[in-house]
Amino acid sequence: IGGNPLSNPQTTLSWGPHKDEVDPQVLQDLGVDRIPVFDPRADFYQTGLVYENALSLSGGTPGTNYFLSAGDLRQEGIVPGTKLDRTSLLAKFGTRLNERLNVLTSVNYVRTGNDWLSEGNGARTYLFGLNFSPISFDITEFEYEDGTQRNHTRSFNNPLWLTENTRYTSDVDRFIASTSATYDLLPWLRLSERIGIDTYGDRRKEEINIGTVSRPNGSMYDQKITRREINSDFTIQVDRNLSEAYAGRKKGAKKVMGD
């Protein structure tokens, strides 16, 4: 199509005439009195919701203490089909075994589930299709009777088609545990050892249905990411008065990390 794209209504490089200034002959050819107007952004975005609950319990005796907590987060995004769920459990126990030795143990488990859509600037991203959808096109009718995608262009996807036909998920299980022991060897000399582990597994999936622009034949993949880190710290703490005017503190430490 030739001509200046700014004045040619038959090219996607032009916004076209104002909705109230469409040529009467065009309206007559279309068989309508006026051009129907839609709001693609309002038809796409939804109200985000967040539900969060937490419970904690603590107590102890002169020689022991404990802390327990549980939390649950449910979040629905403003983009249809997106959500984040997180459940966490935490337990801490401390005890004084004798006048010199203290032990503290902590265990934490977190499970996170995430569903999202591809973002950025590309044919398979909802932002690209949404921001370029004209007000004369109803994005809510994103599918024909035969199940194929309905859009005003073949260059990118109807954003609501993507919410129903593409899926990205991530399920993470994370476990963190540590134990520390502190021993007062002398009134001015303290020895401390802390050892811990941090491990997680992340299961990711992508599902793209047939008929999606940039992936017309569809695709899917499964991926699993795992990591484990072990950490150990040994600390020597010395507290001595070097003079009446100055109190100094010296520390020596050893740190070991391993995967």
XYZ file of N, CA and C in Angstrom:
777
model
N 0.851 -1.184 0.000
C 0.000 0.000 0.000
C 0.885 1.232 0.000
N 0.666 2.096 -0.982
C 1.494 3.284 -1.066
C 0.890 4.441 -0.308
N 1.517 5.584 -0.444
C 1.025 6.773 0.214
C 1.670 7.014 1.553
N 1.365 8.143 2.135
C 1.872 8.507 3.449
C 1.143 7.708 4.515
N 1.855 6.925 5.349
C 1.161 6.101 6.360
C 0.369 6.919 7.359
N 0.740 8.178 7.550
C 0.017 9.004 8.498
C -1.355 9.412 7.981
N -1.535 9.342 6.650
C -2.816 9.723 6.075
C -3.524 8.539 5.435
N -2.892 7.378 5.431
C -3.483 6.200 4.812
C -4.101 5.318 5.895
N -5.426 5.221 5.992
C -6.054 4.445 7.071
C -5.956 2.944 6.874
N -5.404 2.485 5.730
C -5.335 1.062 5.447
C -3.975 0.462 5.803
N -3.214 1.135 6.625
C -1.945 0.588 7.078
C -1.873 0.657 8.599
N -1.234 -0.335 9.199
C -1.110 -0.356 10.657
C -0.122 0.681 11.165
N 0.579 1.374 10.242
C 1.492 2.433 10.660
C 0.756 3.724 10.977
N -0.557 3.729 10.765
C -1.349 4.932 11.015
C -2.384 4.658 12.098
N -2.631 5.678 12.931
C -3.703 5.570 13.911
C -5.067 5.706 13.231
N -5.092 6.227 12.030
C -6.347 6.436 11.338
C -7.035 7.706 11.817
N -8.209 7.988 11.286
C -8.928 9.199 11.695
C -9.474 9.067 13.109
N -9.838 10.198 13.691
C -10.468 10.184 15.001
C -11.782 9.421 14.906
N -12.179 8.751 15.978
C -13.381 7.918 15.961
C -14.630 8.707 15.614
N -14.619 10.010 15.901
C -15.784 10.845 15.596
C -15.669 11.538 14.255
N -14.614 11.245 13.502
C -14.396 11.927 12.228
C -14.230 10.935 11.077
N -14.795 9.742 11.228
C -14.711 8.739 10.167
C -15.604 9.173 8.996
N -15.081 8.993 7.792
C -15.804 9.399 6.589
C -17.161 8.693 6.519
N -18.263 9.428 6.263
C -19.599 8.817 6.181
C -19.675 7.671 5.182
N -18.902 7.772 4.092
C -18.921 6.717 3.098
C -18.364 5.409 3.680
N -17.345 5.547 4.547
C -16.776 4.369 5.204
C -17.815 3.727 6.124
N -18.526 4.550 6.877
C -19.564 4.026 7.753
C -20.654 3.325 6.951
N -21.009 3.924 5.804
C -22.040 3.334 4.957
C -21.570 1.993 4.396
N -20.319 1.924 3.983
C -19.778 0.672 3.450
C -19.735 -0.414 4.519
N -19.508 -0.008 5.760
C -19.464 -0.960 6.860
C -20.862 -1.318 7.369
N -21.854 -0.543 6.986
C -23.219 -0.799 7.417
C -23.474 -0.423 8.861
N -22.789 0.606 9.356
C -22.964 1.039 10.740
C -23.152 2.546 10.771
N -23.733 3.015 11.876
C -23.912 4.445 12.052
C -22.665 5.098 12.637
N -21.910 4.310 13.417
C -20.695 4.818 14.026
C -19.734 3.663 14.256
N -18.489 3.986 14.442
C -17.479 2.963 14.716
C -17.587 2.533 16.175
N -17.777 1.235 16.441
C -17.828 0.792 17.848
C -16.482 1.015 18.528
N -16.513 1.438 19.770
C -15.296 1.785 20.508
C -15.169 0.858 21.722
N -13.957 0.345 21.911
C -13.665 -0.544 23.042
C -12.476 0.009 23.822
N -12.286 -0.511 24.984
C -11.141 -0.136 25.818
C -10.311 -1.395 26.097
N -9.334 -1.703 25.240
C -8.565 -2.950 25.401
C -7.910 -3.080 26.768
N -7.398 -1.988 27.313
C -6.734 -2.058 28.609
C -7.726 -2.417 29.717
N -8.896 -1.801 29.703
C -9.910 -2.114 30.715
C -10.446 -3.528 30.548
N -10.522 -4.003 29.302
C -11.009 -5.358 29.047
C -9.974 -6.414 29.426
N -8.723 -6.030 29.564
C -7.667 -7.003 29.849
C -7.329 -7.074 31.333
N -6.985 -5.958 31.923
C -6.518 -5.977 33.317
C -7.664 -6.265 34.279
N -7.322 -6.879 35.386
C -8.281 -7.177 36.433
C -7.763 -6.632 37.763
N -8.608 -6.644 38.757
C -8.199 -6.179 40.080
C -7.321 -7.224 40.751
N -6.144 -6.822 41.199
C -5.261 -7.735 41.904
C -5.730 -7.961 43.337
N -5.523 -9.163 43.822
C -5.963 -9.538 45.169
C -4.802 -10.153 45.942
N -4.726 -9.840 47.228
C -3.692 -10.404 48.094
C -4.350 -10.892 49.376
N -4.113 -12.157 49.703
C -4.585 -12.739 50.959
C -3.363 -13.236 51.723
N -3.195 -12.765 52.939
C -2.032 -13.158 53.725
C -2.454 -13.489 55.150
N -2.024 -14.649 55.615
C -2.314 -15.089 56.971
C -1.024 -15.550 57.636
N -0.894 -15.272 58.919
C 0.311 -15.650 59.654
C -0.059 -16.011 61.082
N 0.686 -16.963 61.625
C 0.465 -17.419 63.000
C 1.829 -17.676 63.630
N 2.027 -17.198 64.850
C 3.302 -17.420 65.540
C 3.046 -17.783 66.989
N 3.996 -18.538 67.545
C 3.896 -18.994 68.922
C 5.297 -18.998 69.512
N 5.444 -18.438 70.690
C 6.758 -18.401 71.337
C 6.606 -18.654 72.830
N 7.679 -19.111 73.442
C 7.658 -19.367 74.871
C 8.992 -19.918 75.327
N 9.026 -20.391 76.545
C 10.264 -20.947 77.055
C 10.259 -21.090 78.559
N 11.394 -21.562 79.045
C 11.650 -21.721 80.482
C 12.944 -20.988 80.788
N 13.380 -20.938 82.026
C 14.648 -20.251 82.318
C 15.831 -20.769 81.514
N 15.790 -22.044 81.070
C 16.940 -22.579 80.340
C 16.687 -22.859 78.882
N 15.462 -22.663 78.413
C 15.138 -22.949 77.013
C 14.188 -21.894 76.469
N 14.103 -21.811 75.133
C 13.149 -20.932 74.482
C 12.817 -21.494 73.107
N 11.676 -21.122 72.600
C 11.282 -21.601 71.267
C 10.434 -20.536 70.578
N 10.437 -20.633 69.239
C 9.623 -19.731 68.413
C 9.144 -20.531 67.212
N 7.835 -20.534 66.977
C 7.228 -21.238 65.853
C 6.368 -20.255 65.061
N 6.435 -20.350 63.749
C 5.603 -19.467 62.923
C 5.218 -20.171 61.628
N 4.070 -19.789 61.107
C 3.578 -20.297 59.828
C 2.944 -19.134 59.080
N 3.195 -19.069 57.792
C 2.641 -17.992 56.987
C 2.130 -18.510 55.659
N 1.099 -17.873 55.138
C 0.527 -18.276 53.849
C 0.139 -17.024 53.069
N 0.636 -16.921 51.846
C 0.371 -15.772 50.977
C -0.273 -16.257 49.689
N -1.394 -15.652 49.317
C -2.070 -15.946 48.050
C -2.265 -14.629 47.316
N -1.685 -14.540 46.136
C -1.738 -13.278 45.396
C -2.178 -13.534 43.959
N -3.194 -12.823 43.531
C -3.651 -12.863 42.141
C -3.266 -11.545 41.488
N -2.577 -11.625 40.349
C -2.073 -10.421 39.706
C -3.129 -9.676 38.922
N -2.777 -8.486 38.463
C -3.692 -7.694 37.638
C -3.765 -8.245 36.219
N -2.843 -9.136 35.866
C -2.865 -9.801 34.565
C -3.591 -11.137 34.735
N -4.626 -11.406 33.954
C -5.376 -12.660 34.114
C -4.467 -13.881 34.017
N -4.704 -14.830 34.902
C -3.939 -16.065 34.869
C -2.625 -16.028 35.621
N -2.263 -14.885 36.194
C -1.004 -14.790 36.938
C -1.288 -14.840 38.430
N -0.409 -15.528 39.161
C -0.594 -15.630 40.606
C 0.725 -16.010 41.266
N 0.770 -15.772 42.565
C 1.909 -16.148 43.389
C 1.381 -16.703 44.701
N 1.767 -17.942 45.021
C 1.393 -18.582 46.270
C 2.662 -18.923 47.041
N 2.687 -18.597 48.341
C 3.861 -18.904 49.157
C 3.415 -19.375 50.540
N 3.965 -20.515 50.955
C 3.714 -21.057 52.285
C 5.054 -21.240 52.983
N 5.159 -20.770 54.222
C 6.432 -20.847 54.938
C 6.207 -21.356 56.359
N 7.178 -22.145 56.822
C 7.176 -22.671 58.187
C 8.542 -22.406 58.798
N 8.563 -21.918 60.031
C 9.813 -21.595 60.712
C 9.761 -22.078 62.149
N 10.861 -22.709 62.584
C 10.965 -23.163 63.971
C 12.365 -22.857 64.488
N 12.430 -22.266 65.694
C 13.702 -21.982 66.352
C 13.659 -22.520 67.782
N 14.739 -23.184 68.155
C 14.829 -23.733 69.505
C 16.191 -23.369 70.101
N 16.178 -22.852 71.306
C 17.416 -22.504 71.994
C 17.439 -23.119 73.380
N 18.624 -23.540 73.785
C 18.738 -24.128 75.118
C 20.109 -23.823 75.719
N 20.132 -23.687 77.019
C 21.372 -23.486 77.758
C 21.696 -24.802 78.467
N 22.659 -25.547 77.891
C 22.964 -26.880 78.411
C 23.662 -26.830 79.758
N 24.490 -25.808 79.957
C 25.101 -25.588 81.268
C 25.470 -24.120 81.366
N 26.241 -23.764 82.363
C 26.585 -22.360 82.574
C 27.417 -21.772 81.445
N 28.056 -22.632 80.660
C 28.964 -22.131 79.623
C 28.499 -22.406 78.191
N 27.631 -23.366 77.986
C 27.292 -23.826 76.636
C 25.839 -23.501 76.291
N 25.665 -22.805 75.141
C 24.342 -22.469 74.604
C 24.238 -23.014 73.182
N 23.075 -23.556 72.855
C 22.836 -24.123 71.526
C 21.544 -23.537 70.962
N 21.598 -23.159 69.669
C 20.428 -22.619 68.984
C 20.268 -23.339 67.650
N 19.060 -23.833 67.377
C 18.758 -24.534 66.125
C 17.591 -23.851 65.429
N 17.731 -23.689 64.102
C 16.689 -23.033 63.309
C 16.403 -23.872 62.064
N 15.110 -24.056 61.762
C 14.683 -24.803 60.574
C 13.619 -23.978 59.863
N 13.809 -23.796 58.545
C 12.886 -22.963 57.769
C 12.570 -23.669 56.452
N 11.275 -23.778 56.138
C 10.825 -24.378 54.871
C 9.903 -23.385 54.171
N 10.152 -23.177 52.866
C 9.339 -22.243 52.077
C 8.978 -22.913 50.753
N 7.712 -22.912 50.434
C 7.246 -23.415 49.142
C 6.599 -22.260 48.385
N 7.067 -22.013 47.160
C 6.588 -20.890 46.355
C 6.135 -21.389 44.990
N 4.914 -21.023 44.606
C 4.390 -21.337 43.281
C 4.087 -20.045 42.531
N 4.537 -19.967 41.286
C 4.399 -18.734 40.507
C 3.896 -19.067 39.108
N 2.810 -18.418 38.684
C 2.288 -18.521 37.318
C 2.375 -17.141 36.687
N 2.952 -17.055 35.485
C 3.102 -15.745 34.866
C 3.023 -15.858 33.347
N 2.960 -14.691 32.686
C 2.987 -14.603 31.231
C 4.303 -13.985 30.796
N 4.682 -14.290 29.580
C 5.909 -13.716 29.036
C 5.768 -12.198 28.935
N 6.809 -11.484 29.371
C 6.791 -10.024 29.356
C 7.890 -9.495 28.427
N 7.863 -8.192 28.196
C 8.880 -7.579 27.353
C 8.291 -7.064 26.061
N 9.125 -6.987 25.033
C 8.727 -6.421 23.743
C 8.917 -7.478 22.668
N 7.886 -8.271 22.448
C 7.963 -9.345 21.471
C 6.584 -9.839 21.118
N 6.479 -10.612 20.038
C 5.171 -11.055 19.551
C 4.445 -11.937 20.551
N 5.190 -12.624 21.439
C 4.567 -13.543 22.377
C 4.397 -12.921 23.759
N 4.463 -11.620 23.866
C 4.287 -10.940 25.146
C 2.954 -10.192 25.142
N 2.275 -10.238 26.273
C 0.952 -9.621 26.340
C 1.027 -8.096 26.243
N 2.101 -7.481 26.747
C 2.216 -6.029 26.698
C 2.302 -5.520 25.265
N 3.006 -6.244 24.421
C 3.159 -5.824 23.025
C 1.799 -5.811 22.334
N 1.055 -6.925 22.462
C -0.246 -6.987 21.818
C -1.255 -6.030 22.414
N -1.204 -5.846 23.730
C -2.178 -4.983 24.390
C -1.972 -3.520 24.036
N -0.742 -3.069 24.053
C -0.472 -1.653 23.806
C -0.699 -1.257 22.353
N -0.700 -2.237 21.442
C -0.933 -1.926 20.035
C -2.348 -2.277 19.582
N -3.210 -2.680 20.509
C -4.590 -2.990 20.139
C -5.380 -1.696 19.971
N -6.007 -1.486 18.827
C -6.766 -0.243 18.610
C -8.097 -0.281 19.342
N -8.665 0.870 19.576
C -9.937 0.953 20.292
C -11.100 0.456 19.446
N -10.877 0.205 18.168
C -11.949 -0.290 17.304
C -12.016 -1.815 17.286
N -11.136 -2.490 18.049
C -11.100 -3.955 18.037
C -11.428 -4.491 19.425
N -12.328 -5.475 19.455
C -12.750 -6.088 20.707
C -11.847 -7.284 21.010
N -10.928 -7.124 21.971
C -9.980 -8.197 22.263
C -10.626 -9.350 23.024
N -11.838 -9.137 23.589
C -12.473 -10.199 24.367
C -12.922 -11.356 23.476
N -13.127 -11.096 22.203
C -13.433 -12.170 21.251
C -12.123 -12.607 20.609
N -11.362 -13.390 21.356
C -10.004 -13.732 20.928
C -9.913 -15.055 20.188
N -11.040 -15.731 19.994
C -11.001 -17.059 19.389
C -12.192 -17.247 18.456
N -11.927 -17.846 17.277
C -13.003 -18.189 16.354
C -13.638 -19.521 16.778
N -14.745 -19.863 16.119
C -15.449 -21.085 16.486
C -14.594 -22.330 16.287
N -13.659 -22.280 15.345
C -12.808 -23.447 15.106
C -11.618 -23.511 16.056
N -11.531 -22.563 17.006
C -10.465 -22.579 17.998
C -9.220 -21.812 17.612
N -9.177 -21.244 16.415
C -8.014 -20.459 16.005
C -8.088 -19.055 16.589
N -6.944 -18.407 16.616
C -6.859 -17.099 17.261
C -7.495 -15.996 16.401
N -8.209 -15.102 17.068
C -8.790 -13.939 16.407
C -8.043 -12.695 16.877
N -7.505 -11.950 15.941
C -6.809 -10.702 16.266
C -6.895 -9.775 15.065
N -6.587 -8.515 15.268
C -6.687 -7.544 14.182
C -5.441 -7.532 13.310
N -4.417 -8.298 13.672
C -3.175 -8.366 12.910
C -2.541 -9.734 13.107
N -1.694 -10.127 12.166
C -0.958 -11.378 12.283
C 0.461 -11.158 12.812
N 0.771 -9.938 13.176
C 2.132 -9.619 13.617
C 2.378 -9.999 15.066
N 1.329 -10.025 15.876
C 1.483 -10.396 17.277
C 0.186 -11.014 17.765
N 0.134 -11.376 19.034
C -0.988 -12.128 19.582
C -2.015 -11.239 20.260
N -3.246 -11.692 20.242
C -4.279 -11.097 21.076
C -3.884 -11.371 22.531
N -3.776 -10.352 23.373
C -3.303 -10.569 24.745
C -4.161 -11.557 25.536
N -5.474 -11.579 25.293
C -6.330 -12.524 26.016
C -6.155 -13.953 25.488
N -5.759 -14.096 24.227
C -5.390 -15.419 23.714
C -4.208 -15.975 24.505
N -3.249 -15.111 24.801
C -2.067 -15.543 25.539
C -2.417 -16.024 26.942
N -3.392 -15.377 27.584
C -3.756 -15.790 28.945
C -4.381 -17.175 28.967
N -4.971 -17.605 27.855
C -5.637 -18.901 27.800
C -4.798 -19.977 27.121
N -3.774 -19.584 26.370
C -3.057 -20.542 25.541
C -1.555 -20.575 25.767
N -1.039 -19.783 26.687
C 0.367 -19.883 27.060
C 0.449 -19.925 28.579
N 1.447 -20.639 29.077
C 1.549 -20.813 30.530
C 3.005 -20.997 30.917
N 3.412 -20.248 31.923
C 4.752 -20.384 32.487
C 4.581 -20.570 33.996
N 5.183 -21.623 34.532
C 5.038 -21.901 35.957
C 6.395 -22.199 36.577
N 6.480 -21.921 37.862
C 7.669 -22.229 38.651
C 7.223 -22.660 40.034
N 7.703 -23.836 40.473
C 7.402 -24.343 41.815
C 8.719 -24.580 42.541
N 8.931 -23.819 43.609
C 10.205 -23.856 44.337
C 9.980 -24.396 45.744
N 10.779 -25.384 46.115
C 10.821 -25.883 47.489
C 12.198 -25.541 48.060
N 12.215 -24.784 49.154
C 13.479 -24.357 49.746
C 13.524 -24.748 51.221
N 14.673 -25.300 51.618
C 14.866 -25.759 52.989
C 16.153 -25.145 53.524
N 16.043 -24.454 54.666
C 17.193 -23.798 55.295
C 17.258 -24.247 56.746
N 18.393 -24.756 57.161
C 18.552 -25.204 58.546
C 19.939 -24.822 59.036
N 20.027 -24.496 60.320
C 21.320 -24.138 60.905
C 21.320 -24.458 62.394
N 22.503 -24.735 62.899
C 22.711 -24.965 64.329
C 23.957 -24.221 64.756
N 23.864 -23.524 65.862
C 25.022 -22.796 66.384
C 25.218 -23.153 67.855
N 26.477 -23.219 68.245
C 26.827 -23.505 69.640
C 27.826 -22.462 70.113
N 27.609 -21.951 71.308
C 28.497 -20.943 71.902
C 28.990 -21.454 73.253
N 30.317 -21.422 73.420
C 30.908 -21.934 74.659
C 31.795 -20.859 75.277
N 31.512 -20.483 76.514
C 32.316 -19.497 77.231
C 33.458 -20.229 77.937
N 34.606 -20.284 77.246
C 35.746 -21.006 77.801
C 36.299 -20.308 79.039
N 36.371 -18.988 78.970
C 36.814 -18.149 80.079
C 35.887 -16.946 80.153
N 35.908 -16.205 81.204
C 35.044 -15.022 81.276
C 35.274 -14.047 80.118
N 36.475 -14.048 79.558
C 36.785 -13.116 78.479
C 37.022 -13.819 77.138
N 36.778 -15.135 77.055
C 37.047 -15.904 75.841
C 35.836 -16.758 75.484
N 35.282 -16.520 74.273
C 34.090 -17.239 73.813
C 34.389 -17.915 72.474
N 33.995 -19.173 72.360
C 34.128 -19.947 71.125
C 32.740 -20.193 70.544
N 32.612 -20.002 69.232
C 31.316 -20.193 68.574
C 31.496 -20.976 67.281
N 30.577 -21.887 67.049
C 30.547 -22.661 65.805
C 29.122 -22.655 65.264
N 29.000 -22.351 63.972
C 27.693 -22.352 63.325
C 27.807 -23.112 62.018
N 26.901 -24.035 61.788
C 26.867 -24.802 60.553
C 25.444 -24.794 60.021
N 25.319 -24.658 58.715
C 23.984 -24.584 58.129
C 23.959 -25.113 56.715
N 22.761 -25.373 56.240
C 22.545 -25.851 54.884
C 21.398 -25.071 54.265
N 21.539 -24.749 52.993
C 20.509 -24.044 52.228
C 20.357 -24.786 50.909
N 19.212 -25.401 50.698
C 19.002 -26.187 49.485
C 17.630 -25.886 48.898
N 17.542 -25.907 47.578
C 16.252 -25.668 46.940
C 16.170 -26.404 45.604
N 14.949 -26.649 45.179
C 14.659 -27.209 43.865
C 13.600 -26.366 43.189
N 13.823 -26.022 41.927
C 12.918 -25.162 41.168
C 12.470 -25.925 39.921
N 11.186 -26.276 39.848
C 10.623 -26.975 38.696
C 9.869 -25.970 37.831
N 10.350 -25.789 36.602
C 9.768 -24.794 35.702
C 9.163 -25.468 34.478
N 8.036 -24.912 34.024
C 7.367 -25.448 32.842
C 6.925 -24.306 31.930
N 6.957 -24.586 30.630
C 6.414 -23.665 29.632
C 5.488 -24.452 28.730
N 4.293 -23.927 28.499
C 3.323 -24.554 27.601
C 2.763 -23.486 26.662
N 2.935 -23.684 25.368
C 2.448 -22.747 24.354
C 1.611 -23.523 23.354
N 0.355 -23.157 23.200
C -0.548 -23.883 22.324
C -0.314 -23.554 20.859
N -0.762 -24.480 20.005
C -0.686 -24.297 18.556
C -1.499 -23.064 18.158
N -0.970 -22.303 17.208
C -1.667 -21.115 16.724
C -1.186 -19.824 17.334
N -0.182 -19.900 18.213
C 0.366 -18.700 18.840
C 1.396 -18.065 17.913
N 1.262 -16.770 17.674
C 2.197 -16.060 16.810
C 3.607 -16.162 17.385
N 4.583 -16.445 16.540
C 6.002 -16.670 16.822
C 6.267 -18.103 17.271
N 5.207 -18.885 17.549
C 5.367 -20.301 17.869
C 4.135 -21.039 17.329
N 3.925 -20.993 15.995
C 2.666 -21.496 15.413
C 2.421 -22.977 15.656
N 3.475 -23.764 15.807
C 3.307 -25.201 16.035
C 3.226 -25.556 17.519
N 3.295 -24.539 18.371
C 3.247 -24.784 19.800
C 4.563 -25.359 20.320
N 4.708 -25.401 21.617
C 5.915 -25.965 22.223
C 5.691 -26.158 23.718
N 6.590 -26.925 24.335
C 6.557 -27.100 25.780
C 7.934 -27.573 26.239
N 8.268 -27.260 27.470
C 9.510 -27.767 28.041
C 9.366 -27.865 29.554
N 10.169 -28.750 30.127
C 10.260 -28.921 31.576
C 11.711 -28.718 31.980
N 11.917 -28.004 33.057
C 13.270 -27.719 33.536
C 13.291 -27.847 35.057
N 14.364 -28.416 35.566
C 14.525 -28.527 37.009
C 15.890 -27.974 37.397
N 15.875 -27.027 38.325
C 17.099 -26.379 38.810
C 17.242 -26.715 40.287
N 18.397 -27.207 40.679
C 18.644 -27.528 42.088
C 19.960 -26.902 42.539
N 20.025 -26.593 43.812
C 21.256 -26.053 44.389
C 21.296 -26.380 45.880
N 22.511 -26.668 46.355
C 22.714 -26.931 47.776
C 23.983 -26.230 48.233
N 23.880 -25.509 49.308
C 25.024 -24.785 49.861
C 25.164 -25.099 51.344
N 26.372 -25.489 51.743
C 26.676 -25.774 53.140
C 27.658 -24.718 53.646
N 27.360 -24.171 54.789
C 28.165 -23.081 55.333
C 28.589 -23.402 56.766
N 29.858 -23.099 57.086
C 30.355 -23.318 58.450
C 31.192 -22.123 58.870
N 30.924 -21.635 60.077
C 31.671 -20.512 60.637
C 32.161 -20.883 62.035
N 33.455 -20.692 62.281
C 34.009 -20.865 63.626
C 34.599 -19.530 64.056
N 34.190 -19.053 65.229
C 34.589 -17.723 65.685
C 35.186 -17.795 67.082
N 36.284 -17.077 67.268
C 36.888 -16.905 68.588
C 36.727 -15.435 68.971
N 36.108 -15.187 70.094
C 35.862 -13.817 70.541
C 36.604 -13.568 71.856
N 37.445 -12.520 71.842
C 38.240 -12.159 73.012
C 37.824 -10.777 73.470
N 37.470 -10.638 74.741
C 37.109 -9.351 75.327
C 38.044 -9.076 76.507
N 38.934 -8.104 76.317
C 39.897 -7.760 77.369
C 40.034 -6.244 77.458
N 40.196 -5.731 78.651
C 40.492 -4.322 78.851
C 41.993 -4.111 78.707
N 42.406 -3.403 77.657
C 43.830 -3.159 77.415
C 44.344 -2.020 78.285
N 43.488 -1.135 78.669
C 43.881 -0.050 79.566
C 42.628 0.507 80.212
N 42.782 1.349 81.149
C 41.621 1.945 81.795
C 40.890 2.895 80.862
N 41.598 3.410 79.868
C 40.994 4.392 78.968
C 40.454 3.768 77.694
N 40.882 2.519 77.411
C 40.499 1.931 76.130
C 40.183 0.458 76.322
N 39.022 0.042 75.823
C 38.630 -1.364 75.864
C 38.662 -1.885 74.441
N 39.459 -2.891 74.219
C 39.613 -3.420 72.863
C 39.003 -4.789 72.740
N 38.679 -5.147 71.541
C 38.104 -6.448 71.248
C 38.818 -7.031 70.038
N 39.300 -8.248 70.186
C 39.956 -8.939 69.085
C 39.140 -10.176 68.724
N 39.092 -10.459 67.466
C 38.353 -11.622 67.008
C 39.185 -12.387 65.991
N 39.096 -13.696 66.046
C 39.672 -14.545 65.006
C 38.553 -15.408 64.461
N 38.572 -15.703 63.159
C 37.465 -16.448 62.567
C 37.954 -17.334 61.460
N 37.224 -18.447 61.274
C 37.449 -19.346 60.156
C 36.100 -19.576 59.501
N 36.065 -19.511 58.179
C 34.818 -19.711 57.468
C 35.025 -20.731 56.355
N 34.143 -21.716 56.305
C 34.224 -22.761 55.289
C 32.895 -22.828 54.574
N 32.928 -22.824 53.255
C 31.719 -22.930 52.466
C 31.895 -24.053 51.467
N 30.827 -24.743 51.172
C 30.902 -25.832 50.200
C 29.568 -26.041 49.527
N 29.615 -26.552 48.321
C 28.400 -26.868 47.584
C 28.211 -28.395 47.547
